[in-house]
Coordinates of C-alpha atoms and ligand atoms in Angstrom, one line a residue:
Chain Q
X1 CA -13.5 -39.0 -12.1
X2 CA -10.0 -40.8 -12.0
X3 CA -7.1 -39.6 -11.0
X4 CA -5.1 -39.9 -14.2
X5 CA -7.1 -37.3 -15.9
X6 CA -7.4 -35.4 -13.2
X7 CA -5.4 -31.7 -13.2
X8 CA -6.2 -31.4 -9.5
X9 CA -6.3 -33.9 -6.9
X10 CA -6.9 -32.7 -2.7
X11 CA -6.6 -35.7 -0.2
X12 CA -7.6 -35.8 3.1
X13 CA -7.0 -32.1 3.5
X14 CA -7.4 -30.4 6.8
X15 CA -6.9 -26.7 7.9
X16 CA -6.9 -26.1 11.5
X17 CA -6.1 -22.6 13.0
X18 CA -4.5 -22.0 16.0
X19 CA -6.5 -20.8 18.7
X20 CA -6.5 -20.3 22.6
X21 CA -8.3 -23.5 23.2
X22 CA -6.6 -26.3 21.4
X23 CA -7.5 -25.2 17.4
X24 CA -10.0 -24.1 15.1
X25 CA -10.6 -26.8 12.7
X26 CA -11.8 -25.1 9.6
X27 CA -11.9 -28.0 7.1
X28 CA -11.8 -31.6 8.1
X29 CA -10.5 -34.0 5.6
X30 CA -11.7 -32.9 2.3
X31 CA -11.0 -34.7 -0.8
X32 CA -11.8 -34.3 -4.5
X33 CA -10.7 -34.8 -7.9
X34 CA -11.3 -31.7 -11.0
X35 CA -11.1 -32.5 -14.4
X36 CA -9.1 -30.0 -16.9
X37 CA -11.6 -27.6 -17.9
X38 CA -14.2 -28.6 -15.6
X39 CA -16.2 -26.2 -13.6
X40 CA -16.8 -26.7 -10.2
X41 CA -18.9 -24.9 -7.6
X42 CA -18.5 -25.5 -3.8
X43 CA -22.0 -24.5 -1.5
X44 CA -22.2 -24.5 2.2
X45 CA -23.1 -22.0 4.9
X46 CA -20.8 -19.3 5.9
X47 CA -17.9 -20.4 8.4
X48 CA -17.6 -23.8 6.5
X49 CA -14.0 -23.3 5.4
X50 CA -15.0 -22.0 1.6
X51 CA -12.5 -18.9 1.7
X52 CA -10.1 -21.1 3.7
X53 CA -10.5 -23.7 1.0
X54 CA -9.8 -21.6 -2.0
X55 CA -6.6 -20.3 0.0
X56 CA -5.1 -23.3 0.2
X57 CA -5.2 -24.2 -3.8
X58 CA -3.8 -20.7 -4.6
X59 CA -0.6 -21.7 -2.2
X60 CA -1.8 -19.0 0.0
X61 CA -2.0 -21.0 3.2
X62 CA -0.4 -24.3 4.0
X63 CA -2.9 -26.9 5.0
X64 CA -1.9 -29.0 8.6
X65 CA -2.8 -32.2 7.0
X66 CA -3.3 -33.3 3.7
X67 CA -2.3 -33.0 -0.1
X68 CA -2.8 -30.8 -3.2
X69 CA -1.2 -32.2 -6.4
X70 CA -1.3 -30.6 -9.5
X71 CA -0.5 -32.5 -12.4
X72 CA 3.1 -32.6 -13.8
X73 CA 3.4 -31.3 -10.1
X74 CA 3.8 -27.4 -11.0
X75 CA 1.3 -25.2 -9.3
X76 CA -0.7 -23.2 -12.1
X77 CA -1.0 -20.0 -13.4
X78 CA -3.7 -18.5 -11.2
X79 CA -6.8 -15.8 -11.4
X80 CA -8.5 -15.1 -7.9
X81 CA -11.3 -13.1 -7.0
X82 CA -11.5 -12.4 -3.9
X83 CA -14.5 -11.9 -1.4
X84 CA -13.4 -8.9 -0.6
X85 CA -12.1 -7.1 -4.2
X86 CA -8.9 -6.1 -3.0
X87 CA -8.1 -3.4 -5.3
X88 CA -4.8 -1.3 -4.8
X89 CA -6.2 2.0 -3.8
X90 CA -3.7 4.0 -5.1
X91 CA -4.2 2.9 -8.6
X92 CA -6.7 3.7 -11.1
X93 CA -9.2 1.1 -12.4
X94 CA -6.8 0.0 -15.3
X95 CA -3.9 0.5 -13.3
X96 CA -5.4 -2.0 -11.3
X97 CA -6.3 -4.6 -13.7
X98 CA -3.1 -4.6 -15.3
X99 CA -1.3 -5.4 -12.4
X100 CA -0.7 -9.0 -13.3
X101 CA 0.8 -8.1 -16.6
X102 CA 3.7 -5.6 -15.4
X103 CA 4.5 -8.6 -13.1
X104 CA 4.8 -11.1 -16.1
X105 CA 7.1 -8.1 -18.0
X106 CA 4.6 -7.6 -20.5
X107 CA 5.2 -4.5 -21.9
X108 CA 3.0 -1.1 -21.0
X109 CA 1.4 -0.5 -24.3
X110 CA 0.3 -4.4 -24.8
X111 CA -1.3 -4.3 -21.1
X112 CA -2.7 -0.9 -21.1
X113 CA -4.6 -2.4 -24.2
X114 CA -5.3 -6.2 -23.1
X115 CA -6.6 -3.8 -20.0
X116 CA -8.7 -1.7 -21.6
X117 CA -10.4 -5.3 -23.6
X118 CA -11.2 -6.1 -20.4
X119 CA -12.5 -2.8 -19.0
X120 CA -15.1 -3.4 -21.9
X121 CA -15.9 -7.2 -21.0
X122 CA -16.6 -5.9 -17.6
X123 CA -19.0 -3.3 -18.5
X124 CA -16.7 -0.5 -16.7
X125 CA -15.7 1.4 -20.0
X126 CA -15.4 5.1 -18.7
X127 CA -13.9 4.3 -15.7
X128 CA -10.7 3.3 -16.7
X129 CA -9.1 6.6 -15.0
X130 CA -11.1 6.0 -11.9
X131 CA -9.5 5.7 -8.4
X132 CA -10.9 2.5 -6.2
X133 CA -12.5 4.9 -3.6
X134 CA -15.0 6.5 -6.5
X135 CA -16.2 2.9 -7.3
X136 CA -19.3 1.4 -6.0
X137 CA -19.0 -2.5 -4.5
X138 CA -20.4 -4.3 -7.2
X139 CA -17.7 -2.3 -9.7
X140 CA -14.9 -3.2 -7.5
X141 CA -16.0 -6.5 -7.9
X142 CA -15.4 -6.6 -11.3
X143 CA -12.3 -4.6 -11.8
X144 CA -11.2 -7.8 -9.5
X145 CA -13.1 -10.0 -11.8
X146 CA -11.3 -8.3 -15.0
X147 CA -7.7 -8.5 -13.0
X148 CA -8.7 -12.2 -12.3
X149 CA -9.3 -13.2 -16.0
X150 CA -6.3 -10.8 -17.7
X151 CA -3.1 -13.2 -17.4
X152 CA -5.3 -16.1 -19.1
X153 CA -4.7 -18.1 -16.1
X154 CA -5.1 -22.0 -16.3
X155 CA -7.3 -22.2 -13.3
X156 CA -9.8 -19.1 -11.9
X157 CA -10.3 -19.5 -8.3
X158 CA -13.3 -17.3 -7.3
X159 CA -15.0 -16.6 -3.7
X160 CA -18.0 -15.4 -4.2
X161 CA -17.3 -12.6 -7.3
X162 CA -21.0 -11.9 -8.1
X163 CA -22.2 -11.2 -4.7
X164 CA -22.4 -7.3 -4.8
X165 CA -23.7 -7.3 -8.2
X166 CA -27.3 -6.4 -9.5
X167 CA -29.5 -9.4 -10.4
X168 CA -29.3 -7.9 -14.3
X169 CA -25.3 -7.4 -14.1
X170 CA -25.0 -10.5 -12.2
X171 CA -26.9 -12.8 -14.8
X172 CA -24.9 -11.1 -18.0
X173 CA -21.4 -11.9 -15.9
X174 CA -22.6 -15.4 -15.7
X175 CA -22.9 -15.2 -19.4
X176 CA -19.8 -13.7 -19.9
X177 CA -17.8 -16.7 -17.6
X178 CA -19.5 -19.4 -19.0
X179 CA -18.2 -17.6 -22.8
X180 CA -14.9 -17.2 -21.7
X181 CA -14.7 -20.9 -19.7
X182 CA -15.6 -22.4 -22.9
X183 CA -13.8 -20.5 -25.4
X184 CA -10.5 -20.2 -23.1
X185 CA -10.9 -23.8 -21.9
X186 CA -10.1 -22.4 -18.4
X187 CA -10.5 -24.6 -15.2
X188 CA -13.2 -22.7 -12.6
X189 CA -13.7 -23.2 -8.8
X190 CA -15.7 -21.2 -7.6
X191 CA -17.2 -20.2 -4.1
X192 CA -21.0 -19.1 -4.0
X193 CA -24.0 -19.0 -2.1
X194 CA -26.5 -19.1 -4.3
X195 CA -27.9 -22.3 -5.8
X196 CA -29.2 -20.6 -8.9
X197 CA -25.8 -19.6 -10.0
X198 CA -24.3 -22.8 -9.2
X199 CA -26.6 -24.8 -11.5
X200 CA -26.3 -22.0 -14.3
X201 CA -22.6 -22.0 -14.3
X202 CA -21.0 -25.5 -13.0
X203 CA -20.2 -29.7 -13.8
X204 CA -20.3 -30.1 -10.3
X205 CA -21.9 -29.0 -7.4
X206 CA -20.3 -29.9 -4.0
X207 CA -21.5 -28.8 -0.9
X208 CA -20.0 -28.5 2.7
X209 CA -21.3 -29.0 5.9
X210 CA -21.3 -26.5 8.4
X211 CA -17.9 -26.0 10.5
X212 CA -15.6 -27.8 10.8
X213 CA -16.1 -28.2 6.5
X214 CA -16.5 -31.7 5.3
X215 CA -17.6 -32.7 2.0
X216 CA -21.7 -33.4 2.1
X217 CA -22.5 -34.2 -1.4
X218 CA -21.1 -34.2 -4.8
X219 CA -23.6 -33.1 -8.1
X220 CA -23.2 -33.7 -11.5
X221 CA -25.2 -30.9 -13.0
X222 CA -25.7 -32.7 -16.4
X223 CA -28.0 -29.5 -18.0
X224 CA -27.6 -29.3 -21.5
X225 CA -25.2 -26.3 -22.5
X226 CA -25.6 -23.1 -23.7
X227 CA -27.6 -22.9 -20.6
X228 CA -30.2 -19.7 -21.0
X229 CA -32.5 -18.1 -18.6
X230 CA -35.4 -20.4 -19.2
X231 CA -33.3 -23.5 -17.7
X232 CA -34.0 -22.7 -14.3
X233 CA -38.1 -23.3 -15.3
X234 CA -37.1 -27.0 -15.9
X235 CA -37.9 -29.8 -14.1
X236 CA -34.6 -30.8 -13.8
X237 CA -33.1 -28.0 -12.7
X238 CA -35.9 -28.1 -10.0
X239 CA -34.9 -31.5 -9.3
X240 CA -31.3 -30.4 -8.1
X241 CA -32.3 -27.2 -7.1
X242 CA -34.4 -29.1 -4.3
X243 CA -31.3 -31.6 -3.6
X244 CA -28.8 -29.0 -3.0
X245 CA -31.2 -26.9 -0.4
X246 CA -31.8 -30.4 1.0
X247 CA -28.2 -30.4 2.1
X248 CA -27.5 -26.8 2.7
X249 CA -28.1 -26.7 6.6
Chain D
X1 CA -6.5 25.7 -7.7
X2 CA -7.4 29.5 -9.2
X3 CA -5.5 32.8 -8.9
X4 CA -7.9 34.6 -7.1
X5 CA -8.2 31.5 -4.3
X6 CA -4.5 31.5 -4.1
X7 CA -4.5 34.9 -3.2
X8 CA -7.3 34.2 -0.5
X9 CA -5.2 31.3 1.1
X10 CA -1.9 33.2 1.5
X11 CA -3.4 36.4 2.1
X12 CA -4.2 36.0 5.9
X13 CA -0.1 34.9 6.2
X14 CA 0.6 37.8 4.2
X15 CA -1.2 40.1 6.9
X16 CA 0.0 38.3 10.0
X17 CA 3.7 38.9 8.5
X18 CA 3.4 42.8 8.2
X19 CA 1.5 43.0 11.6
X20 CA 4.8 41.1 13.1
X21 CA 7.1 43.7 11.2
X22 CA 4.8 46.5 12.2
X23 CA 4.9 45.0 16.3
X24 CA 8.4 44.6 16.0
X25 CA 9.5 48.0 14.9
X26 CA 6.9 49.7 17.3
X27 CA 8.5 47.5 19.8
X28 CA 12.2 49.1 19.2
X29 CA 11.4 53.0 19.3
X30 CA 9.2 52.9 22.2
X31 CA 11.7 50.5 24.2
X32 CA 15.0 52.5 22.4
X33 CA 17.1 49.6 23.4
X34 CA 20.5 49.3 21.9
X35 CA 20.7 48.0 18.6
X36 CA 22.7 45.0 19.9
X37 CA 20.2 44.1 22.1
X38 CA 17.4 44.0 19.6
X39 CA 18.0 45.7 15.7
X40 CA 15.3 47.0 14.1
X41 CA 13.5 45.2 10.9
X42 CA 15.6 47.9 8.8
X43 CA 18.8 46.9 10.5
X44 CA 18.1 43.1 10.0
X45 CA 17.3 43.9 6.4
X46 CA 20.3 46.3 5.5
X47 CA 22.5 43.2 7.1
X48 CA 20.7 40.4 4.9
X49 CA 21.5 42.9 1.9
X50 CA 25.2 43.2 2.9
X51 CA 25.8 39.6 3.7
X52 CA 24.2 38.7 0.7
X53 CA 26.3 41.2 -1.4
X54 CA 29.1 39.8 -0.7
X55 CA 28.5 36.1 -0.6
X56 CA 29.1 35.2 2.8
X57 CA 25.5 34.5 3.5
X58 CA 25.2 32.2 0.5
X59 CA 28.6 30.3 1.3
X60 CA 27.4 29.8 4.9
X61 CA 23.6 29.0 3.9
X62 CA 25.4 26.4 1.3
X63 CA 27.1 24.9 4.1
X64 CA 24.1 23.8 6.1
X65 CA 22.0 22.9 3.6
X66 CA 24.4 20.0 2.2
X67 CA 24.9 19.0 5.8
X68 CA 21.4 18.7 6.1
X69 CA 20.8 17.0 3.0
X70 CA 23.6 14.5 3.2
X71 CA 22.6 14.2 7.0
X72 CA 18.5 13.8 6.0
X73 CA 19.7 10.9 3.4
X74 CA 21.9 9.3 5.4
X75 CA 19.6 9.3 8.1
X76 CA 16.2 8.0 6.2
X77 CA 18.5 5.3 4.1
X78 CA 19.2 3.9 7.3
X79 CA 16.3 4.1 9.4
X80 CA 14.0 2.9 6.3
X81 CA 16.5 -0.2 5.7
X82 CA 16.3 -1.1 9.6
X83 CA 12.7 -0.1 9.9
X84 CA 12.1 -2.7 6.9
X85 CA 13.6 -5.3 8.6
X86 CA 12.6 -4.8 12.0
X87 CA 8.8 -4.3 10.5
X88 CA 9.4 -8.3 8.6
X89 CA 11.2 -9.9 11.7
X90 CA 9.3 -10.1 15.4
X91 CA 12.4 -11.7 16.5
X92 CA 14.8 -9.5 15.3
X93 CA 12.4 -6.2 16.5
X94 CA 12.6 -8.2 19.9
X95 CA 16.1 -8.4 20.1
X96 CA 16.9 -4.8 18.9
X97 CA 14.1 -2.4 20.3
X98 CA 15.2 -2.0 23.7
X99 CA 18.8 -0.7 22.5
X100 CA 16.9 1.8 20.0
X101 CA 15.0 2.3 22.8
X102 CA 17.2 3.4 25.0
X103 CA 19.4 5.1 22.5
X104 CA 16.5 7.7 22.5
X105 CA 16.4 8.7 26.0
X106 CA 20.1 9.9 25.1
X107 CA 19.4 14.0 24.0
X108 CA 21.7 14.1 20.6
X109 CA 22.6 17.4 22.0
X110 CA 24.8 15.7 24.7
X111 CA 26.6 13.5 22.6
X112 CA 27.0 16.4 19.7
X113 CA 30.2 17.7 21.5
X114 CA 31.7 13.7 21.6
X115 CA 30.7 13.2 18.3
X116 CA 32.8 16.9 17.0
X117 CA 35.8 15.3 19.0
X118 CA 35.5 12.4 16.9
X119 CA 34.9 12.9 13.9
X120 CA 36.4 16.4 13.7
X121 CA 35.0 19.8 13.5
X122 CA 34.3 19.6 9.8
X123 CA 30.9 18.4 7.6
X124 CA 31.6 15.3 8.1
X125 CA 30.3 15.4 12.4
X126 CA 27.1 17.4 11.5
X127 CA 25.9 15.2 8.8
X128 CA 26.5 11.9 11.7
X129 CA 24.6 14.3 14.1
X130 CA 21.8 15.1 11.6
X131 CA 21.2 11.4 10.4
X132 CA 21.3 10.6 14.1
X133 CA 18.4 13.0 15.1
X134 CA 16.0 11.5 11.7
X135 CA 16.9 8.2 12.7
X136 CA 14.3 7.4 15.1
X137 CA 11.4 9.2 14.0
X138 CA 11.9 8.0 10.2
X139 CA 12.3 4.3 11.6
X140 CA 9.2 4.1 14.0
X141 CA 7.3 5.7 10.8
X142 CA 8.7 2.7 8.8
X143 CA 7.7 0.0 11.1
X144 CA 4.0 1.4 11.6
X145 CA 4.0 1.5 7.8
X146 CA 5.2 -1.6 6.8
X147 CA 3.0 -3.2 9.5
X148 CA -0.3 -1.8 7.8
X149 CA 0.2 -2.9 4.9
X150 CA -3.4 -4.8 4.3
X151 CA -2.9 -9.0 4.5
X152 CA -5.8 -9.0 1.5
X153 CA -3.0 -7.2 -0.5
X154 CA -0.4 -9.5 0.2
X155 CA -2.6 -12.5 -0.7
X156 CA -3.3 -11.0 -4.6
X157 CA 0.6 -10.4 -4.7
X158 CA 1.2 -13.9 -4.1
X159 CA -1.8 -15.5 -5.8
X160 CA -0.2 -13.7 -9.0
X161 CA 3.7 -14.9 -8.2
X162 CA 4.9 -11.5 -7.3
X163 CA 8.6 -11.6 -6.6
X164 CA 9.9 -10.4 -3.0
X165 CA 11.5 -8.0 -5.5
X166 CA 7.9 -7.0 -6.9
X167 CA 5.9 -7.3 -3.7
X168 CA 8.1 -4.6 -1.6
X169 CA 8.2 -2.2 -5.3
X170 CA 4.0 -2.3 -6.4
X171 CA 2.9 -2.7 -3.0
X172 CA 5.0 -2.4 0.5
X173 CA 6.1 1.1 -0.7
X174 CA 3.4 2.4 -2.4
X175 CA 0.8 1.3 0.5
X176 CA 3.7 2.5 3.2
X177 CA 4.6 5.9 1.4
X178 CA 1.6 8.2 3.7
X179 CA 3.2 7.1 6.9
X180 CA 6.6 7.6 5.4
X181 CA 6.4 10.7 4.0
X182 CA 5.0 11.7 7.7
X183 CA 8.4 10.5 9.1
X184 CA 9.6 12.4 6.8
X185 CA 8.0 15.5 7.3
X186 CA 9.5 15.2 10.7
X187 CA 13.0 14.5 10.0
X188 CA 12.9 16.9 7.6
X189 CA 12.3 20.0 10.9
X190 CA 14.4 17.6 13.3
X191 CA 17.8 17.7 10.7
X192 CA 17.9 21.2 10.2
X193 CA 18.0 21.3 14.3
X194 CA 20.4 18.6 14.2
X195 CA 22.9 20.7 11.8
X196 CA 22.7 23.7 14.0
X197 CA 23.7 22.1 17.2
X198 CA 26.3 20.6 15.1
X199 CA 27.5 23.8 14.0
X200 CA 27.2 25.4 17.5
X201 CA 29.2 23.0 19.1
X202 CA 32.2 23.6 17.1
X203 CA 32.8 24.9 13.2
X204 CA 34.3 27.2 11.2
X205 CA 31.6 27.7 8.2
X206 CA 27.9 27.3 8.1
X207 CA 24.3 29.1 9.5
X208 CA 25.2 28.1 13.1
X209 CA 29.0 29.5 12.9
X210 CA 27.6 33.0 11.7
X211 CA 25.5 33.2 14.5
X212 CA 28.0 32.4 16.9
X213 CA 30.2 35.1 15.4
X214 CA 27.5 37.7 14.8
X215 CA 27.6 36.7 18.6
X216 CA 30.9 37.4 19.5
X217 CA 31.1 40.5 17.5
X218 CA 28.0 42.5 18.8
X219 CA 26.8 42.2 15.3
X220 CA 22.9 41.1 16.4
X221 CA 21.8 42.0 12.9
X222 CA 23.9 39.0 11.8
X223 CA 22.0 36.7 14.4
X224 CA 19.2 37.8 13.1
X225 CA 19.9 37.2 9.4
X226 CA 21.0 33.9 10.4
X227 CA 18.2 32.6 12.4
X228 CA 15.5 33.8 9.6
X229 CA 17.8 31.6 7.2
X230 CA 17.4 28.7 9.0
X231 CA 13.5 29.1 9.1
X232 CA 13.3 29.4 5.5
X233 CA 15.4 26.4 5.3
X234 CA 13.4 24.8 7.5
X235 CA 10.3 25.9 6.0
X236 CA 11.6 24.9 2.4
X237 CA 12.2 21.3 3.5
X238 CA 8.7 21.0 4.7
X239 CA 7.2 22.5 1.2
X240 CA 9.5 19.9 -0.1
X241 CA 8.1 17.4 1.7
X242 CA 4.5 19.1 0.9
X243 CA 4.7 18.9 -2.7
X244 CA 5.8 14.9 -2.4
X245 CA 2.6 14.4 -0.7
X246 CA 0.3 16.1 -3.3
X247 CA 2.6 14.7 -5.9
X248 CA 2.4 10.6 -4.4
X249 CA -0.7 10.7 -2.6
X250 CA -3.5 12.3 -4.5
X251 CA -5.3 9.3 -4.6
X252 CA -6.0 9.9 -0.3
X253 CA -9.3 11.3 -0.4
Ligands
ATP1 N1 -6.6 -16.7 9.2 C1 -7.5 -17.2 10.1 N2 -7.1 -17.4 11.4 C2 -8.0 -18.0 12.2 N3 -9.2 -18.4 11.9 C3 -9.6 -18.3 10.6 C4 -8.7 -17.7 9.6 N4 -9.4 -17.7 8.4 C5 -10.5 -18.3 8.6 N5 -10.7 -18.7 9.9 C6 -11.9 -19.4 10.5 O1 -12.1 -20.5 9.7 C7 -13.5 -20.7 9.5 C8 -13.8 -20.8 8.0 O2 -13.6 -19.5 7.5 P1 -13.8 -19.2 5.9 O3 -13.5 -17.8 5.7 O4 -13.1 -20.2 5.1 O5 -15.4 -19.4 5.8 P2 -16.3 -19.2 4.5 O6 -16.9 -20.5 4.2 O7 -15.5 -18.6 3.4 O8 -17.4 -18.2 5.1 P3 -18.2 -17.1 4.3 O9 -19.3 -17.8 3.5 O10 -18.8 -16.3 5.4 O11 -17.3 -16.3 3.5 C9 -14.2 -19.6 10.2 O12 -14.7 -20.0 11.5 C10 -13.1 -18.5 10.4 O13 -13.3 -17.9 11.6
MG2 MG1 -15.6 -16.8 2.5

């Protein structure tokens, strides 16, 4: 990957939080280069600076050493899912995912429709009146996964948006993501645990090490595309499978 | 809610009302005290009637009421603009808190006589003594609010570009308004104390100047009348505040 056609570069970045004795280094001198429109998972065990990561390229949190650059230098229109959905309790479920919208200006009756498209890409139709508190985790989840994808951002930042879900829902999201990442020509970096996911869904696989987060390897996943549920029976996807547990401590 | 339920919640204040009536006037014919030491419910009523007939009552209830309106808006524009701050600025809170502080272990009823030499015997010293007595209450409430605002809440604002504009409009007030409508709800009680002692101090129109002359004149009923005004005033406010609550917070479980 150069850097000329590269739509993100991250150099040498480092978070460390203050703490009573001398700092909490959460990520130690990560770099990497993503391609427009690729898809990119990161791996590693919990407390390896994943969250912290994802933070830091949505201008959330100011890295202590270090660069981001986007390219033409103008930070991107951005989607994030959280790990924890985040919903506005005092608004309904489409209330909720047309928040981004009434920031943008767009008017009420072209959200409350773009909102209620999504509702349906979700699977949440019925629930658009619905309050946050009546809604189980793994539906939270995805009315933060429908507000995520709503403003067509350029690049989704997701930690860990499929963890609450159902193996069934969970499998026809990753359908739904890999639709929408190749019809929308979106760029994805997304945070998960699972190695399954991350060779159904990504480019790239990179892993970090346990804390403080460095980067431990770098995968191409070259599996041919539309990938389907029989993939993961292939040899190769065993192949990488085994690598990537290999260097998950 | 339905009719019949209604009737079931407001029954048992319904009762406890005529029982008080009932106590009361038992109260005056076995006692026989003096009318102008304590009227009977009939008295109180046949005074209400008058007063009401010919305006006085109205003119004088109309006279606290702005006081404690204007004094109530005053007072929450500025404790919720300094509350704001002081909620976004440690330094600032730092700086500040021990004068606010300090300003509360002054009773408003001591300075209420200063504050009529002032700025007059008029409205005008009522409404400052009002929006002094909200201030502190409606501030603290302000501060706690603001502060609880969830960081996860903040982050989504940011990751979607909200303006400072847009972040204190969809979220800081929305996610602040339980705690501020409690301050509220206590400002609300506190003002209509705050216009009375106002009133007592020195004035020639309002609740609190009726009861000083009902007072003067022997004229118990009067005080009476007056002092049941100001309970409905008082109670009013808080149905006000009430119905906000239902109206802004239905989605608290
Ligand atoms: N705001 C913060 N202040 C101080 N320490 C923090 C902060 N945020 C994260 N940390 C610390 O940084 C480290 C990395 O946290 P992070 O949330 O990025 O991990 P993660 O990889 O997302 O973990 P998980 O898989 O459990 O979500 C942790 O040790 C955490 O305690
Ligand atoms: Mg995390």
């Amino acid at each position: 990957m150069t850097t000329s056609k590269s739509i993100l570069t991250v150099l040498n970045l480092s978070v460390v939080f203050p703490d009573s004795n001398g700092g909490l280094t959460a990520l130690e001198n990560i770099s990497f280069d993503v391609a427009p429109r690729e898809f990119i998972c990161f791996l590693g065990p919990s407390g390896s600076g994943k969250t912290t990561l994802l933070r830091v390229l949505a201008n959330l949190l100011q890295p202590t050493a270090g660069q981001v650059h986007f390219i033409h230098h103008q930070h991107p229109k951005i989607g994030m899912v959280f790990q924890q959905a985040s919903l506005m309790p005092w608004r309904t479920v489409l209330d909720n995912i047309k928040l981004p919208l009434e920031l943008e200006g767009v008017g009420e009756v072209k959200a409350q429709n773009k909102a209620r498209e999504m509702i349906r890409l979700v699977g949440l139709k019925g629930f658009e009146n619905s309050l946050p508190r009546d809604l189980s985790g793994g539906m939270a989840q995805r009315v933060g996964i429908a507000r995520a994808l709503i403003h067509d951002p350029d690049l989704l930042l997701l930690d860990e948006p499929f963890a609450s879900l159902d193996a069934l829902t969970r499998e026809r999201m990753w359908m739904e993501l890999s639709r929408i990442w190749q019809a929308k020509q979106k760029t994805v970096i997304m945070v998960t645990h699972s190695i399954n996911e991350s060779l159904f869904l990504a480019d790239r696989v990179l892993v970090l090490t346990q804390r403080p987060g460095k980067i431990k390897l770098d995968v191409e996943v070259d599996l041919p595309r539309p990938r389907t549920d029989d993939i993961r029976y292939t040899s190769h996807f065993g192949k990488l499978a085994k690598k990537l547990r290999g260097a998950i401590e | 809610m339905s009719v019949s339920k209604h009737i079931r919640n407001i029954l048992p204040v319904i009762l406890s009302i005529i029982f008080a009536l009932m106590a009361w006037q038992v109260t005056v014919q076995v006692t026989q005290l003096p009318r102008f030491i304590l009227p009977a419910p009939m008295d109180v009523w046949l005074r209400f009637l008058k007063s009401l007939a010919d305006g006085s009552l109205l003119y004088h209830t109309g006279i606290t009421l702005s006081e404690i309106i204007l004094g109530l808006l005053t007072g929450i524009t500025f404790a919720t603009v300094t509350g704001y701050v002081l909620a976004k600025s440690r330094a600032l809170e730092k700086v500040l808190s021990p004068y606010l502080v300090a300003s509360q272990a002054i009773p408003v009823v001591a300075i209420a006589p200063l504050l009529v030499i002032w700025l007059g015997d008029g409205i005008l010293s009522k409404v400052v003594i009002c929006a002094l007595i909200v201030f502190f209450p409606v501030l603290v409430n302000t501060v706690v609010g603001v502060r609880a605002v969830p960081n996860a809440l903040y982050d989504l604002m940011r990751s979607i570009r909200a303006t400072r504009w847009q972040i204190l409009l969809k979220l800081e007030l929305p996610a602040s308004l339980p705690v501020l409508l409690g301050g509220l709800r206590i400002g609300a009680t506190l003002s209509v104390i705050g216009a009375i002692v106002g009133e007592l101090v020195d004035a020639e129109e309002g609740l609190g100047f009726l009861l000083q002359l009902g007072d003067f004149q022997y004229d118990t009923s009067m005080v009476f009348v007056a002092v049941f005004m100001l309970i409905a005033l008082a109670l009013s406010l808080y149905g006000v505040v009430t119905l906000l609550e239902r109206r802004f917070l239905n989605w608290q479980s």
